[in-house]
Amino acid sequence: MRAMAVTRYGEPLEQVEAPEPSLRSGHALLEVLTCGVCFSDVKTVRGKMPYSADLRLPHVPGHEVCARVIATDPPGAMVEGTIVVVYHLWPCRLCARCRAGQENICTNPREWMGFKGPGGFQERLVVPLDRLTRVPEGIDPIHAASTTCALGTGYRAVVSRGRVRPGMRMAVLGLGGVGIHALQVARAAGAEVVGLDVSERALKKGRDLALDVRDNREGDGVARILSDTEGEGVDVVVDTVGHPETIAQSERLVRAGGRVVAVGYAVGSDFAIGSTRFVLEEVELLGSRYVLMDELQQAIRLVSEGKVEMVVDRVSQLADANELIEALEAGNIVGRGVVNVAGIA
């Protein structure tokens, strides 16, 4: 079975022959059709994740998987040929967070597909049946793959953690794979929303989607937004970058009693918010990780209803996956790049 694997940090992915996965009870055997490429994949490939020193190589990355069901155990649990996306965290169901319904922050996951376990840069996978979500007709596999992370993560940050409602004002810092979709989710939720980025290509795509996007390099983007809100600031800021500088911008942007939702992060990077704002103005700083299964289904529904457009910049064949990794690392991808694992038309 063909796969692209990390064999040594700092080196390109290598094409290898991976072992065929074995179907087992409660699981589905999948033909991987497509796999989105997230910046987390870049960090995994480059050895910059918290677990990198302990990760056994070779390792097959890729966590944004769209696939076709080949078979299930028990037979007929899903119709063969069904197109699905995979929820990449397989929870233990035993820890306190799982019992509280917070599977996305399970403290002892059985598998973390593409991160610590084999991912979608290979031709077939075996996945628990309850980690699969059917893809509605009208969403092709190229655009379906990144609904799991790029869209799902943005949806949770905006709707569940940010608690964005109609009439609210919101800002998104960073219009990468998560940000460009979070901006659309917020608009669909009825918010007045503005996005900031430094990439002209990302800004152009935002304008093509009729979004209010602004160049964060020209003057003081924060001051302009504060001026638009008569100095009050916005109700919610979603920071998809996760640098100390953008968190500082977020603090300036958010109104008293508002929320900053942090999605982006880097190993060794710390966030800070002024204690007077945190306490005296009741500004909330919230983390947001991935998405819950029901939230993912709701997010995908926005795509099927035409309220959110999945942004795919470029597509490569499996053997050319390094091109997408390098382009994303260089900041040359808007939205997502997608690996066409099965070579579908």
C-alpha positions as a Markdown table, in Angstrom:
| # | Residue | x | y | z |
|---|---|---|---|---|
| 1 | Met | 0.0 | 0.0 | 0.0 |
| 2 | Arg | 1.4 | 3.4 | -1.1 |
| 3 | Ala | 2.1 | 6.0 | 1.6 |
| 4 | Met | 4.1 | 9.1 | 2.1 |
| 5 | Ala | 5.9 | 9.1 | 5.5 |
| 6 | Val | 8.2 | 11.1 | 7.7 |
| 7 | Thr | 11.4 | 9.0 | 7.9 |
| 8 | Arg | 13.6 | 11.7 | 9.4 |
| 9 | Tyr | 12.8 | 15.2 | 10.7 |
| 10 | Gly | 14.1 | 18.0 | 8.4 |
| 11 | Glu | 13.9 | 15.7 | 5.4 |
| 12 | Pro | 11.1 | 15.5 | 2.7 |
| 13 | Leu | 8.4 | 12.8 | 3.1 |
| 14 | Glu | 9.4 | 9.6 | 1.4 |
| 15 | Gln | 7.1 | 7.2 | -0.5 |
| 16 | Val | 7.0 | 3.9 | 1.3 |
| 17 | Glu | 5.1 | 0.6 | 1.3 |
| 18 | Ala | 2.9 | 0.6 | 4.4 |
| 19 | Pro | 1.2 | -2.5 | 5.8 |
| 20 | Glu | -2.4 | -3.1 | 4.9 |
| 21 | Pro | -4.7 | -2.3 | 7.8 |
| 22 | Ser | -6.9 | -5.1 | 9.1 |
| 23 | Leu | -10.7 | -4.7 | 9.5 |
| 24 | Arg | -11.8 | -5.4 | 13.1 |
| 25 | Ser | -15.0 | -5.3 | 15.0 |
| 26 | Gly | -16.7 | -1.9 | 15.3 |
| 27 | His | -14.6 | -0.4 | 12.5 |
| 28 | Ala | -14.7 | 0.4 | 8.8 |
| 29 | Leu | -12.1 | -0.3 | 6.1 |
| 30 | Leu | -11.8 | 2.9 | 4.1 |
| 31 | Glu | -10.3 | 3.9 | 0.8 |
| 32 | Val | -8.7 | 7.3 | 1.4 |
| 33 | Leu | -9.8 | 9.6 | -1.4 |
| 34 | Thr | -8.3 | 13.0 | -0.3 |
| 35 | Cys | -6.5 | 14.4 | 2.7 |
| 36 | Gly | -6.2 | 18.1 | 3.5 |
| 37 | Val | -2.9 | 19.6 | 4.6 |
| 38 | Cys | -3.0 | 21.7 | 7.8 |
| 39 | Phe | -0.1 | 23.6 | 9.4 |
| 40 | Ser | -0.2 | 21.0 | 12.2 |
| 41 | Asp | 1.0 | 18.5 | 9.5 |
| 42 | Val | 3.9 | 20.9 | 8.8 |
| 43 | Lys | 4.8 | 20.9 | 12.5 |
| 44 | Thr | 4.4 | 17.1 | 12.7 |
| 45 | Val | 6.6 | 16.6 | 9.6 |
| 46 | Arg | 9.3 | 19.0 | 10.9 |
| 47 | Gly | 9.4 | 17.5 | 14.4 |
| 48 | Lys | 7.9 | 20.6 | 16.1 |
| 49 | Met | 5.1 | 19.0 | 18.0 |
| 50 | Pro | 5.2 | 18.4 | 21.8 |
| 51 | Tyr | 5.4 | 14.7 | 21.2 |
| 52 | Ser | 7.9 | 14.7 | 18.3 |
| 53 | Ala | 10.8 | 13.4 | 20.3 |
| 54 | Asp | 8.8 | 10.3 | 21.2 |
| 55 | Leu | 7.1 | 9.7 | 17.8 |
| 56 | Arg | 8.1 | 6.4 | 16.2 |
| 57 | Leu | 9.4 | 6.9 | 12.6 |
| 58 | Pro | 8.5 | 6.3 | 9.9 |
| 59 | His | 5.2 | 8.0 | 10.5 |
| 60 | Val | 2.4 | 8.7 | 8.0 |
| 61 | Pro | 0.8 | 12.1 | 8.6 |
| 62 | Gly | -2.5 | 13.6 | 7.5 |
| 63 | His | -5.6 | 14.1 | 9.7 |
| 64 | Glu | -8.2 | 15.8 | 7.3 |
| 65 | Val | -9.4 | 12.6 | 5.6 |
| 66 | Cys | -12.3 | 12.1 | 3.2 |
| 67 | Ala | -12.7 | 8.4 | 2.2 |
| 68 | Arg | -15.0 | 5.8 | 0.7 |
| 69 | Val | -16.3 | 2.9 | 2.8 |
| 70 | Ile | -15.0 | -0.4 | 1.5 |
| 71 | Ala | -16.3 | -2.7 | 4.2 |
| 72 | Thr | -17.5 | -2.7 | 7.8 |
| 73 | Asp | -17.6 | -5.0 | 10.8 |
| 74 | Pro | -20.4 | -5.8 | 11.5 |
| 75 | Pro | -21.2 | -6.1 | 7.8 |
| 76 | Gly | -23.7 | -3.5 | 6.6 |
| 77 | Ala | -23.2 | -1.1 | 9.4 |
| 78 | Met | -22.6 | 1.5 | 6.7 |
| 79 | Val | -23.4 | 1.1 | 3.0 |
| 80 | Glu | -20.3 | 0.2 | 1.0 |
| 81 | Gly | -19.4 | 3.2 | -1.2 |
| 82 | Thr | -20.6 | 5.8 | 1.3 |
| 83 | Ile | -18.4 | 8.9 | 1.3 |
| 84 | Val | -17.3 | 10.0 | 4.8 |
| 85 | Val | -15.0 | 12.3 | 6.6 |
| 86 | Val | -13.0 | 11.1 | 9.6 |
| 87 | Tyr | -13.0 | 12.6 | 13.1 |
| 88 | His | -9.3 | 12.3 | 13.8 |
| 89 | Leu | -9.4 | 12.0 | 17.6 |
| 90 | Trp | -10.5 | 8.6 | 18.9 |
| 91 | Pro | -11.4 | 9.1 | 22.6 |
| 92 | Cys | -10.8 | 6.8 | 25.5 |
| 93 | Arg | -14.4 | 7.3 | 26.8 |
| 94 | Leu | -13.1 | 6.7 | 30.3 |
| 95 | Cys | -11.4 | 9.9 | 31.4 |
| 96 | Ala | -13.2 | 12.7 | 33.2 |
| 97 | Arg | -13.3 | 14.9 | 30.1 |
| 98 | Cys | -14.8 | 12.1 | 28.0 |
| 99 | Arg | -17.4 | 11.5 | 30.6 |
| 100 | Ala | -18.2 | 15.2 | 30.7 |
| 101 | Gly | -18.8 | 15.1 | 26.9 |
| 102 | Gln | -15.6 | 16.9 | 26.0 |
| 103 | Glu | -14.1 | 14.2 | 23.7 |
| 104 | Asn | -12.0 | 16.8 | 21.9 |
| 105 | Ile | -9.8 | 17.2 | 25.0 |
| 106 | Cys | -9.7 | 13.6 | 26.0 |
| 107 | Thr | -6.7 | 13.1 | 28.2 |
| 108 | Asn | -5.9 | 9.6 | 27.0 |
| 109 | Pro | -7.1 | 9.1 | 23.4 |
| 110 | Arg | -6.9 | 5.6 | 21.9 |
| 111 | Glu | -5.6 | 7.1 | 18.7 |
| 112 | Trp | -4.8 | 10.6 | 17.3 |
| 113 | Met | -4.9 | 9.9 | 13.6 |
| 114 | Gly | -2.1 | 11.6 | 11.6 |
| 115 | Phe | -0.5 | 13.0 | 14.7 |
| 116 | Lys | 0.6 | 10.1 | 16.8 |
| 117 | Gly | -1.1 | 7.3 | 14.7 |
| 118 | Pro | -1.0 | 6.6 | 11.0 |
| 119 | Gly | -2.9 | 9.2 | 9.0 |
| 120 | Gly | -4.4 | 9.9 | 5.6 |
| 121 | Phe | -1.3 | 10.1 | 3.4 |
| 122 | Gln | -1.8 | 6.5 | 2.5 |
| 123 | Glu | -4.3 | 4.5 | 0.4 |
| 124 | Arg | -6.4 | 2.8 | 3.1 |
| 125 | Leu | -7.3 | 3.2 | 6.8 |
| 126 | Val | -9.3 | 1.3 | 9.4 |
| 127 | Val | -11.4 | 3.7 | 11.5 |
| 128 | Pro | -14.0 | 3.2 | 14.3 |
| 129 | Leu | -17.5 | 3.5 | 12.9 |
| 130 | Asp | -18.5 | 6.2 | 15.4 |
| 131 | Arg | -15.7 | 8.5 | 14.1 |
| 132 | Leu | -17.3 | 8.7 | 10.6 |
| 133 | Thr | -19.6 | 11.4 | 9.3 |
| 134 | Arg | -21.4 | 11.0 | 6.0 |
| 135 | Val | -20.6 | 13.7 | 3.4 |
| 136 | Pro | -23.8 | 15.2 | 1.9 |
| 137 | Glu | -24.3 | 15.0 | -1.8 |
| 138 | Gly | -23.1 | 18.1 | -3.6 |
| 139 | Ile | -19.8 | 18.3 | -1.6 |
| 140 | Asp | -17.0 | 16.6 | -3.6 |
| 141 | Pro | -14.1 | 14.8 | -1.8 |
| 142 | Ile | -11.6 | 17.6 | -2.7 |
| 143 | His | -13.6 | 20.1 | -0.7 |
| 144 | Ala | -14.9 | 17.6 | 1.9 |
| 145 | Ala | -11.6 | 16.7 | 3.4 |
| 146 | Ser | -10.9 | 19.9 | 5.3 |
| 147 | Thr | -14.3 | 20.2 | 6.7 |
| 148 | Thr | -13.1 | 18.1 | 9.6 |
| 149 | Cys | -10.4 | 20.5 | 10.8 |
| 150 | Ala | -10.2 | 23.8 | 8.9 |
| 151 | Leu | -14.0 | 24.2 | 9.0 |
| 152 | Gly | -14.8 | 22.3 | 12.2 |
| 153 | Thr | -12.1 | 24.1 | 14.3 |
| 154 | Gly | -13.4 | 27.4 | 13.0 |
| 155 | Tyr | -17.0 | 26.5 | 13.8 |
| 156 | Arg | -16.3 | 25.6 | 17.4 |
| 157 | Ala | -14.2 | 28.7 | 18.0 |
| 158 | Val | -16.9 | 31.0 | 16.6 |
| 159 | Val | -20.2 | 29.3 | 17.7 |
| 160 | Ser | -19.4 | 27.2 | 20.8 |
| 161 | Arg | -16.5 | 29.0 | 22.4 |
| 162 | Gly | -17.1 | 32.5 | 21.1 |
| 163 | Arg | -20.9 | 32.2 | 21.5 |
| 164 | Val | -21.4 | 34.4 | 18.5 |
| 165 | Arg | -25.0 | 35.5 | 17.9 |
| 166 | Pro | -26.8 | 37.7 | 15.4 |
| 167 | Gly | -25.9 | 41.3 | 15.7 |
| 168 | Met | -22.6 | 40.8 | 17.5 |
| 169 | Arg | -19.3 | 42.2 | 16.3 |
| 170 | Met | -16.4 | 39.9 | 15.7 |
| 171 | Ala | -12.8 | 40.0 | 14.4 |
| 172 | Val | -10.7 | 37.2 | 13.1 |
| 173 | Leu | -6.9 | 37.5 | 13.2 |
| 174 | Gly | -5.3 | 35.4 | 10.5 |
| 175 | Leu | -7.1 | 34.2 | 7.4 |
| 176 | Gly | -5.4 | 30.8 | 7.0 |
| 177 | Gly | -7.2 | 27.5 | 6.7 |
| 178 | Val | -9.1 | 28.0 | 10.0 |
| 179 | Gly | -9.5 | 31.8 | 9.8 |
| 180 | Ile | -11.0 | 32.0 | 6.3 |
| 181 | His | -13.7 | 29.5 | 7.2 |
| 182 | Ala | -14.3 | 31.0 | 10.7 |
| 183 | Leu | -15.0 | 34.3 | 9.1 |
| 184 | Gln | -17.7 | 32.7 | 6.9 |
| 185 | Val | -19.2 | 30.8 | 9.9 |
| 186 | Ala | -19.5 | 34.1 | 11.8 |
| 187 | Arg | -21.2 | 35.7 | 8.9 |
| 188 | Ala | -23.6 | 32.8 | 8.6 |
| 189 | Ala | -24.3 | 33.2 | 12.4 |
| 190 | Gly | -25.4 | 36.8 | 11.7 |
| 191 | Ala | -22.4 | 38.6 | 13.1 |
| 192 | Glu | -20.8 | 41.8 | 11.8 |
| 193 | Val | -17.3 | 40.4 | 11.2 |
| 194 | Val | -14.0 | 41.7 | 9.9 |
| 195 | Gly | -10.8 | 39.7 | 9.2 |
| 196 | Leu | -7.2 | 40.8 | 9.4 |
| 197 | Asp | -4.2 | 39.3 | 7.6 |
| 198 | Val | -0.9 | 40.3 | 6.0 |
| 199 | Ser | -1.2 | 38.0 | 2.9 |
| 200 | Glu | -2.4 | 39.8 | -0.2 |
| 201 | Arg | -3.6 | 36.4 | -1.6 |
| 202 | Ala | -5.6 | 35.6 | 1.5 |
| 203 | Leu | -7.1 | 39.1 | 1.5 |
| 204 | Lys | -8.1 | 38.8 | -2.2 |
| 205 | Lys | -9.8 | 35.5 | -1.5 |
| 206 | Gly | -11.7 | 37.1 | 1.4 |
| 207 | Arg | -12.8 | 39.9 | -0.9 |
| 208 | Asp | -13.9 | 37.3 | -3.6 |
| 209 | Leu | -16.1 | 35.8 | -0.9 |
| 210 | Ala | -17.6 | 39.2 | -0.2 |
| 211 | Leu | -16.0 | 39.3 | 3.3 |
| 212 | Asp | -14.8 | 42.4 | 5.1 |
| 213 | Val | -11.1 | 41.8 | 5.2 |
| 214 | Arg | -8.3 | 44.3 | 5.9 |
| 215 | Asp | -4.5 | 44.4 | 5.5 |
| 216 | Asn | -2.9 | 44.2 | 8.9 |
| 217 | Arg | 0.3 | 45.6 | 7.4 |
| 218 | Glu | -1.1 | 49.0 | 6.4 |
| 219 | Gly | -1.0 | 51.4 | 9.4 |
| 220 | Asp | -2.8 | 50.1 | 12.5 |
| 221 | Gly | -5.6 | 47.7 | 11.6 |
| 222 | Val | -6.7 | 47.6 | 15.2 |
| 223 | Ala | -7.1 | 51.3 | 15.4 |
| 224 | Arg | -9.3 | 51.3 | 12.3 |
| 225 | Ile | -11.6 | 48.7 | 13.8 |
| 226 | Leu | -11.8 | 50.6 | 17.1 |
| 227 | Ser | -12.7 | 53.7 | 15.2 |
| 228 | Asp | -15.5 | 51.8 | 13.4 |
| 229 | Thr | -16.9 | 50.7 | 16.8 |
| 230 | Glu | -16.6 | 54.2 | 18.3 |
| 231 | Gly | -13.7 | 53.0 | 20.5 |
| 232 | Glu | -15.7 | 50.2 | 22.2 |
| 233 | Gly | -14.1 | 47.2 | 20.4 |
| 234 | Val | -15.7 | 44.0 | 19.2 |
| 235 | Asp | -17.6 | 41.4 | 21.2 |
| 236 | Val | -15.4 | 38.4 | 20.2 |
| 237 | Val | -11.9 | 38.1 | 18.7 |
| 238 | Val | -10.8 | 34.7 | 17.2 |
| 239 | Asp | -7.0 | 34.5 | 17.0 |
| 240 | Thr | -6.0 | 31.8 | 14.6 |
| 241 | Val | -2.3 | 32.8 | 14.6 |
| 242 | Gly | -1.4 | 32.3 | 18.3 |
| 243 | His | 1.6 | 34.6 | 18.5 |
| 244 | Pro | 2.1 | 36.9 | 21.5 |
| 245 | Glu | 1.8 | 39.8 | 19.1 |
| 246 | Thr | -1.6 | 38.8 | 17.8 |
| 247 | Ile | -2.9 | 38.1 | 21.4 |
| 248 | Ala | -1.8 | 41.6 | 22.2 |
| 249 | Gln | -3.8 | 42.9 | 19.2 |
| 250 | Ser | -6.7 | 40.8 | 20.3 |
| 251 | Glu | -6.7 | 42.3 | 23.8 |
| 252 | Arg | -6.8 | 45.8 | 22.2 |
| 253 | Leu | -9.6 | 44.8 | 19.9 |
| 254 | Val | -12.0 | 43.2 | 22.4 |
| 255 | Arg | -14.5 | 45.3 | 24.3 |
| 256 | Ala | -15.0 | 45.1 | 28.1 |
| 257 | Gly | -16.9 | 41.9 | 28.9 |
| 258 | Gly | -15.9 | 40.4 | 25.6 |
| 259 | Arg | -14.0 | 37.2 | 24.6 |
| 260 | Val | -10.7 | 36.4 | 23.0 |
| 261 | Val | -10.8 | 32.8 | 21.6 |
| 262 | Ala | -7.3 | 31.5 | 20.8 |
| 263 | Val | -7.0 | 28.7 | 18.2 |
| 264 | Gly | -3.4 | 29.0 | 17.0 |
| 265 | Tyr | -0.5 | 28.0 | 19.3 |
| 266 | Ala | 3.2 | 27.3 | 19.1 |
| 267 | Val | 5.3 | 25.0 | 21.4 |
| 268 | Gly | 7.0 | 27.2 | 24.0 |
| 269 | Ser | 4.9 | 30.3 | 23.3 |
| 270 | Asp | 3.0 | 32.0 | 26.1 |
| 271 | Phe | 0.0 | 34.2 | 26.1 |
| 272 | Ala | -0.5 | 37.2 | 28.3 |
| 273 | Ile | -3.4 | 39.6 | 28.9 |
| 274 | Gly | -3.4 | 42.6 | 31.2 |
| 275 | Ser | -4.7 | 41.9 | 34.7 |
| 276 | Thr | -6.7 | 45.0 | 34.8 |
| 277 | Arg | -8.6 | 44.0 | 31.6 |
| 278 | Phe | -8.9 | 40.4 | 32.8 |
| 279 | Val | -10.3 | 41.3 | 36.2 |
| 280 | Leu | -11.8 | 44.8 | 36.1 |
| 281 | Glu | -13.2 | 44.6 | 32.6 |
| 282 | Glu | -14.1 | 40.9 | 32.7 |
| 283 | Val | -12.4 | 40.1 | 29.4 |
| 284 | Glu | -12.3 | 36.3 | 28.8 |
| 285 | Leu | -9.4 | 34.5 | 27.2 |
| 286 | Leu | -10.5 | 31.1 | 26.0 |
| 287 | Gly | -8.8 | 28.2 | 24.2 |
| 288 | Ser | -10.5 | 26.3 | 21.5 |
| 289 | Arg | -9.4 | 22.9 | 20.3 |
| 290 | Tyr | -10.8 | 21.0 | 17.3 |
| 291 | Val | -14.5 | 20.3 | 17.3 |
| 292 | Leu | -17.1 | 17.9 | 18.8 |
| 293 | Met | -18.9 | 15.4 | 16.5 |
| 294 | Asp | -22.3 | 17.2 | 16.6 |
| 295 | Glu | -20.6 | 20.5 | 15.9 |
| 296 | Leu | -18.8 | 19.0 | 12.9 |
| 297 | Gln | -22.1 | 17.8 | 11.5 |
| 298 | Gln | -23.6 | 21.3 | 11.9 |
| 299 | Ala | -20.6 | 22.9 | 10.3 |
| 300 | Ile | -20.8 | 20.6 | 7.3 |
| 301 | Arg | -24.5 | 21.5 | 6.9 |
| 302 | Leu | -23.4 | 25.1 | 6.4 |
| 303 | Val | -21.4 | 24.0 | 3.4 |
| 304 | Ser | -24.2 | 21.8 | 1.9 |
| 305 | Glu | -26.6 | 24.8 | 2.3 |
| 306 | Gly | -24.2 | 27.1 | 0.5 |
| 307 | Lys | -23.6 | 29.4 | 3.5 |
| 308 | Val | -19.8 | 28.5 | 3.7 |
| 309 | Glu | -17.5 | 27.8 | 0.8 |
| 310 | Met | -14.6 | 25.5 | 1.4 |
| 311 | Val | -11.4 | 27.2 | 0.2 |
| 312 | Val | -9.0 | 24.9 | -1.6 |
| 313 | Asp | -5.9 | 26.6 | -3.1 |
| 314 | Arg | -4.2 | 23.7 | -4.8 |
| 315 | Val | -4.3 | 19.9 | -5.2 |
| 316 | Ser | -1.5 | 17.5 | -5.5 |
| 317 | Gln | -1.1 | 13.8 | -6.1 |
| 318 | Leu | 0.1 | 11.6 | -3.2 |
| 319 | Ala | 3.6 | 11.3 | -4.5 |
| 320 | Asp | 3.8 | 15.1 | -4.7 |
| 321 | Ala | 2.6 | 15.8 | -1.1 |
| 322 | Asn | 5.9 | 17.5 | -0.3 |
| 323 | Glu | 5.0 | 20.3 | -2.6 |
| 324 | Leu | 2.0 | 21.1 | -0.5 |
| 325 | Ile | 4.0 | 20.9 | 2.8 |
| 326 | Glu | 6.6 | 23.3 | 1.5 |
| 327 | Ala | 4.0 | 25.7 | 0.0 |
| 328 | Leu | 2.1 | 25.8 | 3.3 |
| 329 | Glu | 5.3 | 26.3 | 5.3 |
| 330 | Ala | 6.3 | 29.2 | 3.0 |
| 331 | Gly | 2.9 | 30.9 | 3.4 |
| 332 | Asn | 1.8 | 30.3 | -0.2 |
| 333 | Ile | -1.4 | 28.4 | 0.5 |
| 334 | Val | -4.8 | 30.2 | 0.9 |
| 335 | Gly | -7.3 | 28.1 | 2.8 |
| 336 | Arg | -6.1 | 24.5 | 2.3 |
| 337 | Gly | -4.0 | 22.4 | 0.0 |
| 338 | Val | -5.4 | 18.9 | -0.6 |
| 339 | Val | -3.6 | 15.6 | -1.4 |
| 340 | Asn | -5.6 | 13.7 | -4.0 |
| 341 | Val | -4.6 | 10.3 | -2.5 |
| 342 | Ala | -6.8 | 8.1 | -4.8 |
| 343 | Gly | -6.2 | 10.2 | -7.9 |
| 344 | Ile | -9.9 | 10.9 | -8.4 |
| 345 | Ala | -10.9 | 13.1 | -11.3 |
